[in-house]
């Protein structure tokens, strides 16, 4: 499975989303991102785990994180879409 990793427990854990990786690479916590978009931390957690949200919310998150691709791709598992960062984004994203 390309979007899941097996741990020693026998449970399958979903791969982190592009959004979660970019957020962490930018040094932004879920609480901080939630404040930036006017939501609660639990909303950001759920959004990073694939909860369907309005396109406008994803666009706002894309702008905050410097994402130049389709904002819907932020919710895809990391490694399944090419990284598309805005040119003015100075922070490099390292492989997770």
Short mmCIF file of N, CA, C and O in Angstrom, two decimals:
data_model
loop_
_atom_site.label_atom_id
_atom_site.label_comp_id
_atom_site.label_asym_id
_atom_site.label_seq_id
_atom_site.Cartn_x
_atom_site.Cartn_y
_atom_site.Cartn_z
N UNK A 1 0.84 -1.19 0.00
CA UNK A 1 0.00 0.00 0.00
C UNK A 1 0.88 1.24 0.00
O UNK A 1 1.72 1.39 0.86
N UNK A 2 0.66 2.11 -0.94
CA UNK A 2 1.50 3.29 -1.05
C UNK A 2 1.16 4.35 -0.02
O UNK A 2 1.97 5.20 0.28
N UNK A 3 -0.06 4.33 0.55
CA UNK A 3 -0.43 5.38 1.48
C UNK A 3 -0.53 4.89 2.92
O UNK A 3 -1.16 5.50 3.75
N UNK A 4 0.09 3.77 3.23
CA UNK A 4 0.06 3.28 4.59
C UNK A 4 1.38 2.60 4.92
O UNK A 4 2.08 2.10 4.07
N UNK A 5 1.71 2.64 6.19
CA UNK A 5 2.92 1.98 6.68
C UNK A 5 2.53 1.01 7.78
O UNK A 5 1.69 1.32 8.61
N UNK A 6 3.16 -0.15 7.79
CA UNK A 6 2.89 -1.09 8.87
C UNK A 6 3.89 -0.87 9.97
O UNK A 6 5.08 -0.69 9.74
N UNK A 7 3.39 -0.87 11.18
CA UNK A 7 4.23 -0.77 12.37
C UNK A 7 4.30 -2.15 13.01
O UNK A 7 3.53 -3.05 12.67
N UNK A 8 5.18 -2.31 13.94
CA UNK A 8 5.35 -3.59 14.62
C UNK A 8 4.09 -4.09 15.31
O UNK A 8 4.00 -5.25 15.68
N UNK A 9 3.10 -3.24 15.50
CA UNK A 9 1.88 -3.63 16.19
C UNK A 9 0.92 -4.40 15.30
O UNK A 9 -0.05 -4.95 15.79
N UNK A 10 1.18 -4.45 14.01
CA UNK A 10 0.26 -5.10 13.09
C UNK A 10 -0.82 -4.17 12.60
O UNK A 10 -1.60 -4.52 11.73
N UNK A 11 -0.89 -2.97 13.17
CA UNK A 11 -1.85 -1.97 12.71
C UNK A 11 -1.27 -1.19 11.55
O UNK A 11 -0.06 -1.03 11.45
N UNK A 12 -2.12 -0.71 10.69
CA UNK A 12 -1.67 0.09 9.56
C UNK A 12 -1.91 1.56 9.88
O UNK A 12 -3.02 1.94 10.25
N UNK A 13 -0.86 2.34 9.77
CA UNK A 13 -0.95 3.77 10.04
C UNK A 13 -0.89 4.51 8.71
O UNK A 13 -0.04 4.24 7.88
N UNK A 14 -1.80 5.44 8.51
CA UNK A 14 -1.82 6.20 7.26
C UNK A 14 -0.58 7.09 7.17
O UNK A 14 -0.08 7.59 8.18
N UNK A 15 -0.09 7.26 5.96
CA UNK A 15 1.05 8.15 5.74
C UNK A 15 0.60 9.58 6.02
O UNK A 15 -0.56 9.93 5.78
N UNK A 16 1.50 10.42 6.51
CA UNK A 16 1.11 11.81 6.76
C UNK A 16 0.76 12.53 5.46
O UNK A 16 1.28 12.22 4.40
N UNK A 17 -0.12 13.49 5.57
CA UNK A 17 -0.54 14.25 4.39
C UNK A 17 0.54 15.25 3.99
O UNK A 17 1.41 15.61 4.78
N UNK A 18 0.46 15.70 2.75
CA UNK A 18 1.35 16.75 2.27
C UNK A 18 1.23 17.96 3.19
O UNK A 18 2.23 18.57 3.57
N UNK A 19 0.00 18.27 3.58
CA UNK A 19 -0.25 19.41 4.46
C UNK A 19 0.51 19.27 5.78
O UNK A 19 1.16 20.23 6.24
N UNK A 20 0.45 18.11 6.39
CA UNK A 20 1.12 17.90 7.68
C UNK A 20 2.63 18.05 7.54
O UNK A 20 3.28 18.69 8.38
N UNK A 21 3.20 17.49 6.48
CA UNK A 21 4.64 17.59 6.26
C UNK A 21 5.05 19.03 6.04
O UNK A 21 6.00 19.53 6.66
N UNK A 22 4.35 19.75 5.17
CA UNK A 22 4.69 21.15 4.91
C UNK A 22 4.54 22.00 6.16
O UNK A 22 5.38 22.86 6.45
N UNK A 23 3.48 21.76 6.91
CA UNK A 23 3.24 22.53 8.13
C UNK A 23 4.40 22.34 9.11
O UNK A 23 4.94 23.31 9.65
N UNK A 24 4.80 21.10 9.29
CA UNK A 24 5.91 20.81 10.21
C UNK A 24 7.21 21.41 9.71
O UNK A 24 8.00 21.94 10.49
N UNK A 25 7.47 21.30 8.39
CA UNK A 25 8.69 21.85 7.82
C UNK A 25 8.75 23.38 7.97
O UNK A 25 9.81 23.95 8.07
N UNK A 26 7.60 24.00 7.99
CA UNK A 26 7.52 25.46 8.16
C UNK A 26 7.60 25.86 9.64
O UNK A 26 7.59 27.04 9.96
N UNK A 27 7.61 24.88 10.52
CA UNK A 27 7.67 25.16 11.95
C UNK A 27 6.37 25.71 12.51
O UNK A 27 6.36 26.44 13.49
N UNK A 28 5.25 25.31 11.89
CA UNK A 28 3.93 25.78 12.31
C UNK A 28 3.22 24.63 13.02
O UNK A 28 3.16 23.52 12.49
N UNK A 29 2.70 24.89 14.20
CA UNK A 29 1.95 23.86 14.92
C UNK A 29 0.52 23.83 14.40
O UNK A 29 0.05 24.76 13.74
N UNK A 30 -0.19 22.76 14.75
CA UNK A 30 -1.61 22.69 14.38
C UNK A 30 -2.38 23.83 15.03
O UNK A 30 -3.28 24.41 14.41
N UNK A 31 -2.03 24.18 16.24
CA UNK A 31 -2.71 25.28 16.93
C UNK A 31 -2.48 26.59 16.19
O UNK A 31 -3.42 27.37 15.98
N UNK A 32 -1.25 26.84 15.78
CA UNK A 32 -0.95 28.08 15.06
C UNK A 32 -1.68 28.14 13.73
O UNK A 32 -2.25 29.18 13.38
N UNK A 33 -1.68 27.03 12.98
CA UNK A 33 -2.38 27.01 11.71
C UNK A 33 -3.88 27.23 11.93
O UNK A 33 -4.52 27.97 11.19
N UNK A 34 -4.41 26.59 12.96
CA UNK A 34 -5.83 26.76 13.27
C UNK A 34 -6.15 28.23 13.54
O UNK A 34 -7.16 28.75 13.04
N UNK A 35 -5.30 28.91 14.28
CA UNK A 35 -5.52 30.33 14.55
C UNK A 35 -5.45 31.15 13.27
O UNK A 35 -6.23 32.09 13.08
N UNK A 36 -4.54 30.80 12.37
CA UNK A 36 -4.38 31.53 11.12
C UNK A 36 -5.61 31.42 10.21
O UNK A 36 -5.89 32.32 9.43
N UNK A 37 -6.32 30.29 10.32
CA UNK A 37 -7.50 30.09 9.46
C UNK A 37 -8.81 30.24 10.22
O UNK A 37 -9.89 30.01 9.67
N UNK A 38 -8.72 30.61 11.50
CA UNK A 38 -9.92 30.84 12.30
C UNK A 38 -10.68 29.59 12.68
O UNK A 38 -11.91 29.60 12.75
N UNK A 39 -9.94 28.51 12.92
CA UNK A 39 -10.56 27.24 13.30
C UNK A 39 -9.92 26.72 14.57
O UNK A 39 -8.99 27.30 15.11
N UNK A 40 -10.40 25.56 15.05
CA UNK A 40 -9.83 24.90 16.22
C UNK A 40 -8.73 23.92 15.79
O UNK A 40 -8.71 23.46 14.64
N UNK A 41 -7.85 23.58 16.71
CA UNK A 41 -6.77 22.63 16.43
C UNK A 41 -7.32 21.31 15.93
O UNK A 41 -6.75 20.69 15.02
N UNK A 42 -8.43 20.86 16.51
CA UNK A 42 -8.99 19.57 16.10
C UNK A 42 -9.43 19.61 14.63
O UNK A 42 -9.36 18.60 13.93
N UNK A 43 -9.86 20.77 14.16
CA UNK A 43 -10.23 20.93 12.75
C UNK A 43 -9.01 20.69 11.86
O UNK A 43 -9.10 19.98 10.86
N UNK A 44 -7.87 21.27 12.24
CA UNK A 44 -6.64 21.08 11.45
C UNK A 44 -6.23 19.62 11.47
O UNK A 44 -5.87 19.06 10.43
N UNK A 45 -6.29 18.98 12.62
CA UNK A 45 -5.95 17.57 12.71
C UNK A 45 -6.83 16.73 11.80
O UNK A 45 -6.35 15.89 11.03
N UNK A 46 -8.13 16.98 11.86
CA UNK A 46 -9.06 16.24 11.01
C UNK A 46 -8.82 16.53 9.53
O UNK A 46 -8.88 15.62 8.69
N UNK A 47 -8.52 17.78 9.22
CA UNK A 47 -8.25 18.16 7.83
C UNK A 47 -6.99 17.44 7.32
O UNK A 47 -6.97 16.96 6.19
N UNK A 48 -5.96 17.37 8.16
CA UNK A 48 -4.73 16.67 7.77
C UNK A 48 -4.97 15.18 7.58
O UNK A 48 -4.22 14.52 6.87
N UNK A 49 -6.00 14.67 8.21
CA UNK A 49 -6.33 13.26 8.10
C UNK A 49 -7.42 12.98 7.08
O UNK A 49 -8.01 11.90 7.07
N UNK A 50 -7.70 13.96 6.21
CA UNK A 50 -8.57 13.72 5.08
C UNK A 50 -10.00 14.19 5.19
O UNK A 50 -10.80 13.93 4.29
N UNK A 51 -10.37 14.86 6.30
CA UNK A 51 -11.73 15.35 6.41
C UNK A 51 -12.03 16.31 5.26
O UNK A 51 -11.21 17.16 4.93
N UNK A 52 -13.17 16.17 4.65
CA UNK A 52 -13.55 17.04 3.53
C UNK A 52 -13.84 18.44 4.07
O UNK A 52 -14.55 18.59 5.06
N UNK A 53 -13.24 19.43 3.41
CA UNK A 53 -13.44 20.83 3.81
C UNK A 53 -13.68 21.66 2.56
O UNK A 53 -13.41 21.22 1.43
N UNK A 54 -14.19 22.86 2.77
CA UNK A 54 -14.44 23.75 1.64
C UNK A 54 -13.12 24.08 0.93
O UNK A 54 -12.07 24.21 1.54
N UNK A 55 -13.23 24.24 -0.38
CA UNK A 55 -12.06 24.57 -1.20
C UNK A 55 -11.41 25.86 -0.71
O UNK A 55 -10.19 25.98 -0.69
N UNK A 56 -12.21 26.83 -0.29
CA UNK A 56 -11.68 28.12 0.17
C UNK A 56 -10.76 27.93 1.38
O UNK A 56 -9.75 28.64 1.52
N UNK A 57 -11.08 26.98 2.24
CA UNK A 57 -10.23 26.71 3.41
C UNK A 57 -8.91 26.12 2.94
O UNK A 57 -7.83 26.53 3.40
N UNK A 58 -8.97 25.16 2.02
CA UNK A 58 -7.74 24.56 1.49
C UNK A 58 -6.88 25.61 0.78
O UNK A 58 -5.65 25.59 0.88
N UNK A 59 -7.53 26.53 0.06
CA UNK A 59 -6.78 27.58 -0.63
C UNK A 59 -6.06 28.47 0.37
O UNK A 59 -4.90 28.85 0.17
N UNK A 60 -6.71 28.78 1.47
CA UNK A 60 -6.09 29.62 2.51
C UNK A 60 -4.89 28.90 3.12
O UNK A 60 -3.83 29.50 3.32
N UNK A 61 -5.04 27.61 3.39
CA UNK A 61 -3.93 26.82 3.93
C UNK A 61 -2.80 26.76 2.91
O UNK A 61 -1.62 26.89 3.27
N UNK A 62 -3.13 26.57 1.65
CA UNK A 62 -2.12 26.52 0.59
C UNK A 62 -1.31 27.82 0.57
O UNK A 62 -0.08 27.80 0.46
N UNK A 63 -1.99 28.95 0.69
CA UNK A 63 -1.31 30.24 0.70
C UNK A 63 -0.38 30.36 1.91
O UNK A 63 0.75 30.82 1.79
N UNK A 64 -0.84 29.92 3.06
CA UNK A 64 -0.03 30.00 4.28
C UNK A 64 1.20 29.12 4.16
O UNK A 64 2.31 29.52 4.58
N UNK A 65 1.05 27.93 3.59
CA UNK A 65 2.16 26.98 3.52
C UNK A 65 3.04 27.16 2.28
O UNK A 65 4.06 26.48 2.15
N UNK A 66 2.67 28.06 1.39
CA UNK A 66 3.47 28.29 0.19
C UNK A 66 3.30 27.22 -0.87
O UNK A 66 4.22 26.94 -1.63
N UNK A 67 2.11 26.63 -0.93
CA UNK A 67 1.81 25.56 -1.88
C UNK A 67 1.31 26.14 -3.19
O UNK A 67 0.36 26.93 -3.21
N UNK A 68 1.92 25.77 -4.31
CA UNK A 68 1.54 26.30 -5.62
C UNK A 68 0.65 25.35 -6.41
O UNK A 68 0.08 25.74 -7.42
N UNK A 69 0.52 24.12 -5.96
CA UNK A 69 -0.29 23.15 -6.69
C UNK A 69 -1.76 23.25 -6.34
O UNK A 69 -2.21 24.21 -5.69
N UNK A 70 -2.52 22.28 -6.77
CA UNK A 70 -3.94 22.21 -6.47
C UNK A 70 -4.09 22.08 -4.95
O UNK A 70 -3.54 21.15 -4.36
N UNK A 71 -4.83 22.97 -4.31
CA UNK A 71 -4.98 22.90 -2.85
C UNK A 71 -5.53 21.56 -2.35
O UNK A 71 -5.21 21.14 -1.24
N UNK A 72 -6.32 20.88 -3.18
CA UNK A 72 -6.85 19.57 -2.77
C UNK A 72 -5.74 18.54 -2.59
O UNK A 72 -5.91 17.58 -1.83
N UNK A 73 -4.61 18.73 -3.27
CA UNK A 73 -3.49 17.80 -3.13
C UNK A 73 -2.85 17.87 -1.75
O UNK A 73 -2.12 16.95 -1.36
N UNK A 74 -3.10 18.92 -1.00
CA UNK A 74 -2.54 19.03 0.35
C UNK A 74 -3.03 17.91 1.26
O UNK A 74 -2.34 17.55 2.21
N UNK A 75 -4.19 17.36 0.97
CA UNK A 75 -4.73 16.30 1.81
C UNK A 75 -4.31 14.91 1.35
O UNK A 75 -4.61 13.93 2.03
N UNK A 76 -3.59 14.82 0.27
CA UNK A 76 -3.12 13.51 -0.22
C UNK A 76 -1.94 13.05 0.63
O UNK A 76 -1.22 13.86 1.21
N UNK A 77 -1.70 11.74 0.66
CA UNK A 77 -0.54 11.23 1.40
C UNK A 77 0.76 11.77 0.81
O UNK A 77 0.91 11.86 -0.42
N UNK A 78 1.68 12.15 1.68
CA UNK A 78 2.97 12.67 1.25
C UNK A 78 3.66 11.62 0.36
O UNK A 78 3.64 10.44 0.66
N UNK A 79 4.22 12.07 -0.74
CA UNK A 79 4.92 11.18 -1.65
C UNK A 79 4.06 10.72 -2.82
O UNK A 79 4.57 10.07 -3.73
N UNK A 80 2.77 11.05 -2.79
CA UNK A 80 1.89 10.63 -3.89
C UNK A 80 1.66 11.72 -4.91
O UNK A 80 1.07 11.45 -5.96
N UNK A 81 2.09 12.94 -4.62
CA UNK A 81 1.98 14.05 -5.56
C UNK A 81 3.30 14.80 -5.56
O UNK A 81 3.99 14.86 -4.55
N UNK A 82 3.69 15.36 -6.71
CA UNK A 82 4.93 16.15 -6.73
C UNK A 82 4.77 17.42 -5.90
O UNK A 82 3.71 18.02 -5.86
N UNK A 83 5.84 17.78 -5.22
CA UNK A 83 5.82 19.00 -4.41
C UNK A 83 5.83 20.20 -5.32
O UNK A 83 6.68 20.31 -6.21
N UNK A 84 4.91 21.10 -5.10
CA UNK A 84 4.79 22.32 -5.92
C UNK A 84 4.74 23.51 -4.98
O UNK A 84 3.69 23.88 -4.48
N UNK A 85 5.90 24.11 -4.73
CA UNK A 85 5.98 25.24 -3.83
C UNK A 85 6.03 26.54 -4.62
O UNK A 85 6.56 26.59 -5.72
N UNK A 86 5.48 27.58 -4.03
CA UNK A 86 5.52 28.89 -4.67
C UNK A 86 6.97 29.36 -4.74
O UNK A 86 7.77 29.06 -3.86
N UNK A 87 7.30 30.08 -5.79
CA UNK A 87 8.67 30.53 -5.99
C UNK A 87 9.16 31.42 -4.87
O UNK A 87 10.34 31.41 -4.53
N UNK A 88 8.28 32.22 -4.29
CA UNK A 88 8.70 33.11 -3.22
C UNK A 88 8.81 32.40 -1.88
O UNK A 88 9.16 33.00 -0.88
N UNK A 89 8.56 31.10 -1.87
CA UNK A 89 8.69 30.33 -0.64
C UNK A 89 10.16 29.98 -0.46
O UNK A 89 10.74 29.24 -1.22
N UNK A 90 10.77 30.56 0.56
CA UNK A 90 12.21 30.39 0.77
C UNK A 90 12.57 29.15 1.55
O UNK A 90 13.72 28.72 1.52
N UNK A 91 11.63 28.58 2.27
CA UNK A 91 11.92 27.40 3.05
C UNK A 91 11.92 26.17 2.17
O UNK A 91 10.97 25.94 1.43
N UNK A 92 12.99 25.40 2.22
CA UNK A 92 13.03 24.17 1.44
C UNK A 92 12.37 23.05 2.23
O UNK A 92 12.50 22.96 3.43
N UNK A 93 11.65 22.22 1.55
CA UNK A 93 11.01 21.08 2.18
C UNK A 93 11.92 19.88 2.01
O UNK A 93 12.30 19.53 0.91
N UNK A 94 12.25 19.27 3.14
CA UNK A 94 13.12 18.11 3.10
C UNK A 94 12.26 16.85 3.07
O UNK A 94 11.11 16.86 3.47
N UNK A 95 12.84 15.79 2.58
CA UNK A 95 12.13 14.52 2.55
C UNK A 95 11.79 14.09 3.97
O UNK A 95 12.59 14.24 4.87
N UNK A 96 10.60 13.56 4.14
CA UNK A 96 10.15 13.11 5.47
C UNK A 96 10.79 11.81 5.85
O UNK A 96 11.15 11.00 5.04
#
